[in-house]
C-alpha positions in Angstrom: 0.0 0.0 0.0 2.8 2.4 0.9 4.4 2.0 -2.6 1.2 2.8 -4.5 0.7 6.0 -6.3 -2.8 6.8 -5.1 -3.1 9.8 -7.4 -2.8 7.4 -10.5 -6.5 6.4 -10.8 -6.0 4.7 -14.1 -4.1 1.4 -13.9 -1.6 0.6 -16.6 -3.2 -2.8 -17.3 -6.6 -1.3 -18.2 -8.1 1.6 -20.0 -11.5 3.2 -19.3 -14.2 3.2 -22.0 -13.8 6.9 -22.4 -10.1 6.9 -23.0 -9.5 3.6 -24.7 -10.5 4.9 -28.2 -8.7 8.3 -28.1 -5.5 7.2 -29.9 -4.5 4.7 -32.6 -2.2 2.9 -30.2 -4.9 2.5 -27.6 -7.4 1.3 -30.2 -4.9 -1.3 -31.4 -4.5 -2.6 -27.8 -8.3 -2.7 -27.3 -8.7 -4.9 -30.4 -5.9 -7.2 -29.2 -7.7 -7.5 -26.0 -10.6 -9.1 -27.8 -8.3 -11.9 -29.0 -6.9 -12.2 -25.5 -10.4 -12.7 -24.2 -10.8 -15.8 -26.4 -7.4 -17.1 -25.6 -7.0 -16.5 -21.8 -10.4 -17.2 -20.5 -10.5 -18.2 -16.8 -11.5 -21.6 -15.3 -12.6 -22.2 -11.7 -10.5 -20.3 -9.3 -9.2 -17.8 -11.9 -6.8 -20.3 -13.4 -6.1 -19.9 -17.1 -6.9 -23.0 -19.0 -7.5 -21.6 -22.5 -11.3 -21.2 -22.3 -12.8 -21.0 -24.8 -10.4 -20.8 -27.8 -6.9 -20.9 -26.3 -7.1 -24.7 -26.1 -10.4 -25.7 -24.5 -12.3 -25.9 -27.8 -9.8 -28.6 -28.9 -10.0 -30.7 -25.9 -13.7 -30.4 -25.3 -14.5 -30.9 -29.0 -12.5 -34.1 -29.0 -13.8 -35.4 -25.6 -17.4 -35.0 -26.8 -16.6 -37.4 -29.7 -15.3 -41.0 -30.0 -12.0 -40.6 -32.1 -9.9 -39.6 -29.1 -10.0 -41.6 -25.9 -9.4 -40.7 -22.3 -6.6 -42.2 -20.3 -7.5 -40.4 -17.0 -10.4 -38.8 -15.2 -9.4 -35.3 -16.2 -12.1 -34.8 -18.9 -14.4 -37.5 -17.6 -17.4 -35.2 -17.2 -17.3 -34.4 -20.9 -16.2 -37.8 -22.1 -18.9 -39.6 -20.1 -21.6 -37.0 -20.7 -22.1 -36.3 -17.0 -22.4 -32.5 -17.2 -24.9 -30.4 -15.4 -25.5 -26.7 -15.2 -22.8 -26.3 -12.5 -20.0 -28.3 -14.2 -16.9 -26.1 -14.9 -16.3 -27.5 -18.4 -19.6 -26.3 -19.9 -20.0 -23.3 -17.5 -16.7 -21.7 -18.3 -17.0 -22.4 -22.0 -20.2 -20.4 -22.0 -19.0 -17.7 -19.7 -15.7 -17.1 -21.5 -17.1 -17.2 -25.0 -19.7 -14.6 -24.1 -17.0 -12.6 -22.2 -15.0 -12.4 -25.5 -18.2 -11.5 -27.4 -18.8 -8.7 -25.0 -15.3 -7.4 -25.4 -15.9 -7.4 -29.1 -19.1 -5.5 -28.7 -17.4 -2.9 -26.3 -14.7 -2.3 -28.9 -17.2 -2.1 -31.8 -19.1 0.6 -29.8 -15.9 2.4 -28.9 -14.7 2.5 -32.5 -17.9 4.4 -33.4 -16.6 7.2 -31.2 -13.1 7.4 -32.6 -12.0 10.4 -34.6 -10.9 9.8 -38.1 -7.5 11.3 -38.9 -4.5 10.8 -41.2 -3.1 8.3 -38.7 -6.4 6.5 -38.2 -8.5 6.2 -41.3 -12.0 5.1 -41.7 -10.7 2.0 -43.5 -8.6 1.1 -40.4 -11.6 1.5 -38.1 -13.7 -0.6 -40.4 -11.0 -3.3 -40.4 -10.8 -3.3 -36.6 -14.6 -3.7 -36.4 -14.3 -6.5 -38.9 -11.9 -8.4 -36.7 -14.3 -8.0 -33.8 -17.2 -9.2 -35.8 -15.2 -12.2 -37.1 -14.4 -13.2 -33.5 -18.0 -12.6 -32.4 -19.3 -14.8 -35.2 -16.8 -17.5 -34.4 -17.7 -17.6 -30.7 -21.5 -17.7 -31.4 -21.0 -20.6 -33.8 -19.1 -22.7 -31.2 -21.8 -21.8 -28.7 -24.7 -22.9 -31.0 -23.1 -26.3 -31.8 -22.6 -27.0 -28.1 -25.8 -25.6 -26.5 -28.4 -26.0 -29.4 -29.7 -28.6 -31.7 -28.3 -28.7 -35.3 -29.7 -26.5 -38.0 -31.1 -29.6 -39.7 -33.4 -30.3 -36.8 -35.9 -27.4 -36.4 -34.0 -24.1 -37.1 -37.0 -21.9 -36.6 -38.2 -23.3 -33.3 -38.6 -20.5 -30.8 -35.6 -20.1 -28.4 -33.8 -23.0 -30.0 -30.5 -21.3 -30.6 -28.4 -19.1 -28.3 -28.6 -15.4 -27.4 -26.8 -13.5 -30.2 -25.3 -10.6 -28.4 -24.4 -7.5 -30.4 -24.8 -4.8 -27.7 -22.0 -3.8 -25.3 -22.7 -4.6 -21.7 -20.8 -2.0 -19.6 -23.0 -1.5 -16.5 -26.2 0.2 -15.5 -29.0 0.0 -18.1 -26.9 -2.1 -20.5 -26.9 -4.9 -17.8 -30.6 -4.5 -17.3 -31.2 -5.0 -21.0 -28.8 -7.9 -21.3 -30.4 -10.0 -18.5 -33.7 -9.7 -20.4 -32.3 -11.2 -23.6 -33.4 -14.7 -24.5 -32.3 -17.2 -27.0 -32.6 -16.6 -30.7 -33.8 -19.3 -33.0 -31.1 -21.5 -34.6 -31.9 -19.9 -37.9 -31.6 -16.4 -36.6 -28.3 -17.3 -34.9 -26.9 -18.6 -38.2 -28.2 -15.5 -40.1 -26.4 -13.2 -37.7 -23.2 -15.3 -37.9 -23.2 -15.0 -41.7 -24.0 -11.2 -41.5 -20.9 -10.7 -39.3 -18.7 -12.8 -41.5 -19.9 -11.0 -44.6 -18.9 -7.7 -43.1 -15.5 -9.2 -42.0 -14.8 -10.5 -45.5 -15.6 -7.1 -47.0 -13.4 -5.0 -44.6 -10.5 -7.3 -43.6 -7.2 -7.3 -45.4 -6.5 -10.2 -47.8 -3.5 -11.3 -45.8 -1.0 -10.1 -43.1 2.7 -10.7 -42.5 4.5 -13.1 -40.2 2.6 -14.9 -37.5 -0.2 -12.3 -37.8 -1.2 -14.0 -41.1 -2.5 -16.9 -38.9 -3.4 -15.2 -35.6 -5.2 -12.1 -36.8 -8.4 -12.3 -38.8 -8.1 -11.9 -42.6 -10.5 -11.9 -45.6 -9.5 -15.5 -46.2 -10.3 -16.5 -42.6 -13.8 -15.0 -42.9 -14.5 -16.9 -46.2 -13.1 -20.1 -44.8 -15.3 -19.9 -41.7 -18.3 -19.2 -43.9 -17.7 -22.5 -45.7 -17.9 -24.3 -42.3 -21.0 -22.4 -41.2 -22.8 -23.0 -44.5 -21.9 -26.7 -44.2 -23.6 -26.8 -40.9 -26.7 -25.3 -42.6 -26.6 -28.0 -45.3 -26.5 -25.1 -47.8 -24.3 -26.8 -50.3 -24.7 -24.1 -53.0 -23.3 -21.5 -50.6 -20.5 -23.7 -49.5 -19.5 -24.0 -53.1 -19.8 -20.3 -53.8 -17.8 -19.3 -50.8 -15.1 -21.9 -51.2 -14.7 -21.0 -54.9 -13.4 -17.6 -53.7 -10.4 -19.4 -52.3 -10.0 -22.7 -54.2 -8.9 -22.8 -57.8 -10.6 -25.3 -60.2 -7.6 -27.6 -60.4 -4.5 -28.8 -58.5 -2.4 -27.8 -56.8 -5.3 -25.7 -55.4 -3.1 -22.8 -54.2 -5.5 -20.0 -53.2 -5.4 -16.6 -54.9 -6.5 -15.0 -51.6 -3.9 -15.4 -48.9 -1.8 -17.9 -51.0 -3.1 -20.8 -48.9 -1.8 -24.2 -49.9 -1.6 -27.6 -48.4 1.7 -28.4 -46.8 3.6 -31.4 -48.3 3.5 -33.2 -44.9 0.3 -34.1 -43.0 1.9 -32.4 -40.0 3.3 -29.5 -41.9 1.0 -27.0 -40.1 2.1 -28.2 -36.6 5.1 -28.5 -34.3 7.8 -25.9 -35.1 5.8 -24.8 -38.2 2.7 -24.0 -36.1 3.2 -20.3 -36.4 4.3 -20.0 -40.0 3.0 -22.3 -42.7 0.9 -22.1 -45.9 -2.1 -24.1 -44.6 -3.2 -22.6 -41.3 -5.8 -20.0 -42.1 -6.7 -18.9 -38.5 -5.4 -20.0 -35.2 -5.5 -18.5 -31.7 -2.1 -17.4 -30.5 -0.3 -18.9 -27.5 3.2 -18.2 -26.4 5.6 -19.0 -23.6 4.2 -16.5 -21.1 0.5 -16.7 -22.1 -0.9 -20.1 -22.7 -3.4 -22.6 -21.3 -1.0 -23.9 -18.8 -0.1 -27.5 -17.8 -3.7 -28.4 -17.1 -5.0 -27.0 -20.4 -2.4 -26.6 -23.1 -2.7 -29.1 -25.9 1.0 -30.0 -25.6 0.6 -31.4 -22.1 -2.9 -32.9 -22.7 -2.3 -34.7 -26.0 1.4 -35.7 -25.6 2.7 -39.1 -24.6 4.5 -39.3 -21.2 7.6 -41.3 -22.1 8.2 -40.0 -25.6 7.2 -36.3 -25.1 7.1 -35.7 -21.4 3.4 -34.9 -21.6 0.6 -35.8 -19.3 -0.7 -38.6 -21.5 -4.3 -37.8 -20.9 -5.9 -37.6 -24.4 -4.9 -40.4 -26.8 -6.0 -41.7 -30.1 -8.9 -44.1 -29.8 -8.6 -47.5 -31.3 -12.1 -46.9 -32.7 -10.6 -44.5 -35.2 -7.3 -46.3 -35.5 -8.9 -49.5 -36.6 -11.2 -48.0 -39.3 -10.6 -49.4 -42.8 -10.4 -45.8 -44.2 -7.4 -45.2 -42.0 -4.8 -47.7 -43.4 -1.8 -49.0 -41.6 0.5 -47.3 -44.1 -1.1 -43.9 -43.6 1.7 -41.4 -42.7 -0.6 -40.0 -40.0 0.1 -43.3 -38.2 3.9 -43.1 -38.7 6.3 -42.5 -35.9 6.7 -38.9 -37.1 3.0 -38.3 -36.4 2.5 -40.7 -33.5 4.2 -41.4 -30.1 3.4 -44.6 -28.3 3.4 -45.2 -24.6 3.4 -48.5 -22.8 1.4 -49.2 -19.6 3.5 -48.0 -16.7 4.9 -45.0 -18.5 1.6 -43.3 -18.9 -0.7 -45.5 -16.8 -2.7 -46.9 -19.7 -0.3 -46.8 -22.7 -1.6 -46.0 -26.2 -0.9 -43.9 -29.2 -0.6 -40.1 -28.9 -0.5 -37.4 -31.5 2.7 -35.3 -32.1 0.7 -32.3 -33.4 1.6 -30.3 -30.2 5.1 -31.3 -29.1 6.1 -28.2 -27.1 5.4 -29.5 -23.6 8.0 -27.2 -22.0 6.9 -23.7 -23.1 3.4 -24.6 -24.5 3.8 -22.0 -27.3 1.7 -23.7 -30.0 -1.2 -21.7 -31.5 -4.6 -23.4 -31.1 -5.9 -24.1 -34.6 -9.4 -23.0 -35.6 -9.4 -23.7 -39.4 -7.0 -25.0 -42.0 -7.0 -24.9 -45.7 -7.4 -28.7 -45.7 -10.9 -28.2 -44.2 -11.9 -25.7 -46.8 -10.9 -28.3 -49.5 -12.9 -31.0 -47.8 -15.9 -28.7 -47.2 -16.0 -27.9 -50.9 -15.5 -31.5 -51.9 -18.5 -32.6 -49.7 -20.7 -29.9 -51.1 -19.8 -30.8 -54.7 -20.3 -34.5 -54.0 -23.7 -33.9 -52.4 -25.0 -31.9 -55.3 -23.6 -34.1 -58.1 -25.6 -36.8 -59.9 -22.5 -38.9 -60.2 -19.0 -39.2 -58.9 -17.8 -35.6 -59.1 -14.2 -35.5 -60.4 -13.4 -32.1 -58.8 -14.6 -33.4 -55.4 -12.5 -36.5 -55.8 -9.5 -34.4 -56.7 -9.9 -32.2 -53.6 -10.3 -35.3 -51.4 -7.2 -36.8 -53.0 -5.2 -33.6 -52.5 -5.7 -33.8 -48.8 -5.6 -37.6 -48.4 -2.8 -38.6 -50.7 -0.1 -36.6 -48.9 -0.7 -39.1 -46.1 -1.8 -42.2 -48.1 1.1 -42.5 -50.4 0.7 -46.1 -51.5 -1.3 -46.4 -54.8 -3.2 -49.4 -53.6 -5.0 -47.3 -50.9 -5.6 -44.2 -53.0 -9.0 -43.4 -54.5 -9.9 -43.3 -58.1 -13.3 -42.8 -59.8 -13.6 -46.6 -59.9 -13.5 -46.6 -56.1 -17.0 -45.2 -55.9 -20.2 -46.5 -57.3 -22.2 -43.4 -56.5 -21.8 -39.9 -55.3 -23.0 -41.0 -51.9 -20.1 -43.4 -51.6 -17.7 -40.5 -52.4 -19.5 -38.2 -49.9 -19.0 -40.9 -47.2 -15.3 -41.1 -48.0 -15.0 -37.3 -47.7 -16.8 -37.4 -44.3 -14.6 -40.3 -43.2 -11.4 -38.5 -44.2 -12.2 -35.6 -41.9 -11.7 -37.9 -38.9 -8.0 -38.8 -39.2 -7.2 -35.4 -40.9 -8.5 -33.3 -38.0 -7.6 -35.6 -35.2 -6.8 -33.7 -32.0 -8.1 -30.4 -33.5 -11.5 -30.4 -31.7 -13.5 -30.7 -34.9 -15.0 -34.2 -34.3 -17.9 -32.8 -32.2 -18.8 -30.2 -34.9 -19.2 -33.0 -37.4 -21.1 -35.2 -35.0 -23.4 -32.3 -34.3 -24.1 -31.3 -37.9 -24.6 -34.9 -39.1 -26.8 -36.0 -36.2 -30.0 -35.7 -38.3 -28.5 -36.2 -41.7 -30.7 -38.3 -44.0 -27.8 -40.3 -45.3 -24.9 -40.1 -42.9 -26.2 -39.9 -39.4 -24.8 -42.4 -36.9 -26.8 -44.8 -34.8 -26.4 -42.7 -31.7 -26.3 -38.9 -31.4 -23.1 -39.2 -29.3 -21.3 -42.4 -30.5 -20.1 -45.1 -28.2 -16.5 -44.5 -27.0 -13.6 -46.6 -25.7 -14.5 -47.1 -22.1 -12.6 -45.0 -19.6 -12.0 -48.2 -17.5 -9.7 -49.8 -20.1 -6.4 -50.4 -18.4 -4.2 -51.1 -21.4 -4.9 -49.4 -24.8 -1.6 -50.6 -26.4 -2.9 -54.0 -27.7 -6.1 -52.5 -29.2 -4.4 -50.8 -32.2 -4.8 -53.7 -34.6 -5.8 -52.0 -37.9 -8.7 -54.4 -37.9 -12.3 -52.9 -37.8 -13.5 -56.2 -36.2 -11.4 -55.7 -33.1 -13.6 -55.5 -30.0 -13.0 -53.9 -26.6 -15.0 -52.4 -23.8 -17.2 -49.5 -24.9 -19.0 -46.7 -23.1 -22.5 -46.7 -24.4 -23.6 -44.1 -26.9 -26.2 -41.4 -26.2 -29.3 -41.3 -28.4 -29.8 -38.0 -30.3 -33.2 -37.7 -28.5 -31.4 -37.7 -25.1 -31.2 -34.4 -23.3 -27.4 -35.0 -22.8 -26.8 -34.4 -26.5 -26.7 -30.7 -25.5 -24.8 -28.9 -22.8 -27.0 -27.0 -20.3 -27.1 -23.3 -19.9 -25.0 -22.5 -16.7 -26.9 -22.1 -13.4 -25.4 -18.6 -12.9 -26.8 -17.5 -16.2 -30.2 -19.0 -15.4 -30.2 -17.2 -12.0 -29.4 -13.8 -13.4 -31.6 -13.9 -16.6 -35.3 -14.6 -16.0 -35.9 -15.0 -19.7 -33.2 -17.7 -20.1 -34.5 -19.3 -16.9 -37.5 -20.4 -18.9 -35.4 -21.5 -21.9 -33.0 -24.0 -20.3 -32.3 -27.0 -22.5 -34.9 -29.7 -21.6 -33.8 -32.3 -19.0 -31.6 -30.1 -16.9 
């Protein structure tokens, strides 16, 4: 207390709303703070664990699916579908995503008050707003796929989506208004996501330099995210239209916007190349002094104990490993991509990804979207709208797959598919090994849950049982291999969705009447 300057009423770590938008430097810091809100969200006890986008979206997205297995009880609530409105996993996901959204809204409102000058043009202000609207759209999309039914279910059902917040909450009357806002419909939520991304595409720069090309929003990132969102709407024509802005008609498919291109190696966007590569379109930045920590960073969660000095908690499930579309010669199964532990070194043994090897300083960016996904999004949309086996869709699939499946015997040709549905199935299957440990499995489970042709037997598929004591012998490359499973959850079960947190229900009388059924 004695060393404090009591006359300095404005701390150096924060700026008031009235002063934050008075200079270009302060505006730049305020915008950076929106990204930080997504990367450094707090968990219980004010511990940083990367909620929602510094790492948590990876781990929670994988633990909701069946392609990664759990070797400990760390993510058991998510993995075993035992969440309730008080569980930290879903509570802090909701709270931190909306906290980032509010930061974005505060900055957007502040930008409207900034004075245009030679050093701060209207175009710069518009670009800053576009960054905030990109992040706002991204956060709302992750919220709607975790807390609401898919678009294919009943998109116009009242209060079926999530509250789409566009007004800054700063105190007083703004709080009063916010706690009266209820859930939008799913359709309204998606319309607003697209509206924000359209603005972002129009106002953002085509590309940036250095690590900012990946960690700050760009025109290409807005377009890429729209291909994902449109895929979730089953709007194949719009997936194709958006993707065609990035993807040329023929190989090698290098984008004219942002110069995106597949790396030659299946792990070319990871490890030491995580911050500078041609394939990562948007990732959330982590570094050695600001990351999700030992209990949240992907390096510690996904890495083997003996090979990488990780915690050995999230491993590759034998369910995925043994699929026929994931052949034994696939380079994503090679020692370059996989580290194996034996029981005793990690407790349960098993195969672990090498996508996040920096266990010591935990610097890896958390991936949101890669160019490989844009190619597969486009391939799926083309295949679904074709009357036969679409050759461009096959070429896009092969571009992604053949850098990993290098033996001709396992590569696809037009003769591999009797119908376009067979090709579509192969494209959907390819997403599973390609985006392993990137948190995308739940997004695909969610969007396909009511698909007429490709839905699974259960809404949440059966998973390798958490009680398995030795995973090592289960990687047989044989789909007929059996082992103990945790039962799947039917789509009709209330546990398909996360509950709105108790704190939100208590504070918002409108949302109190709109809790997901069953909770």
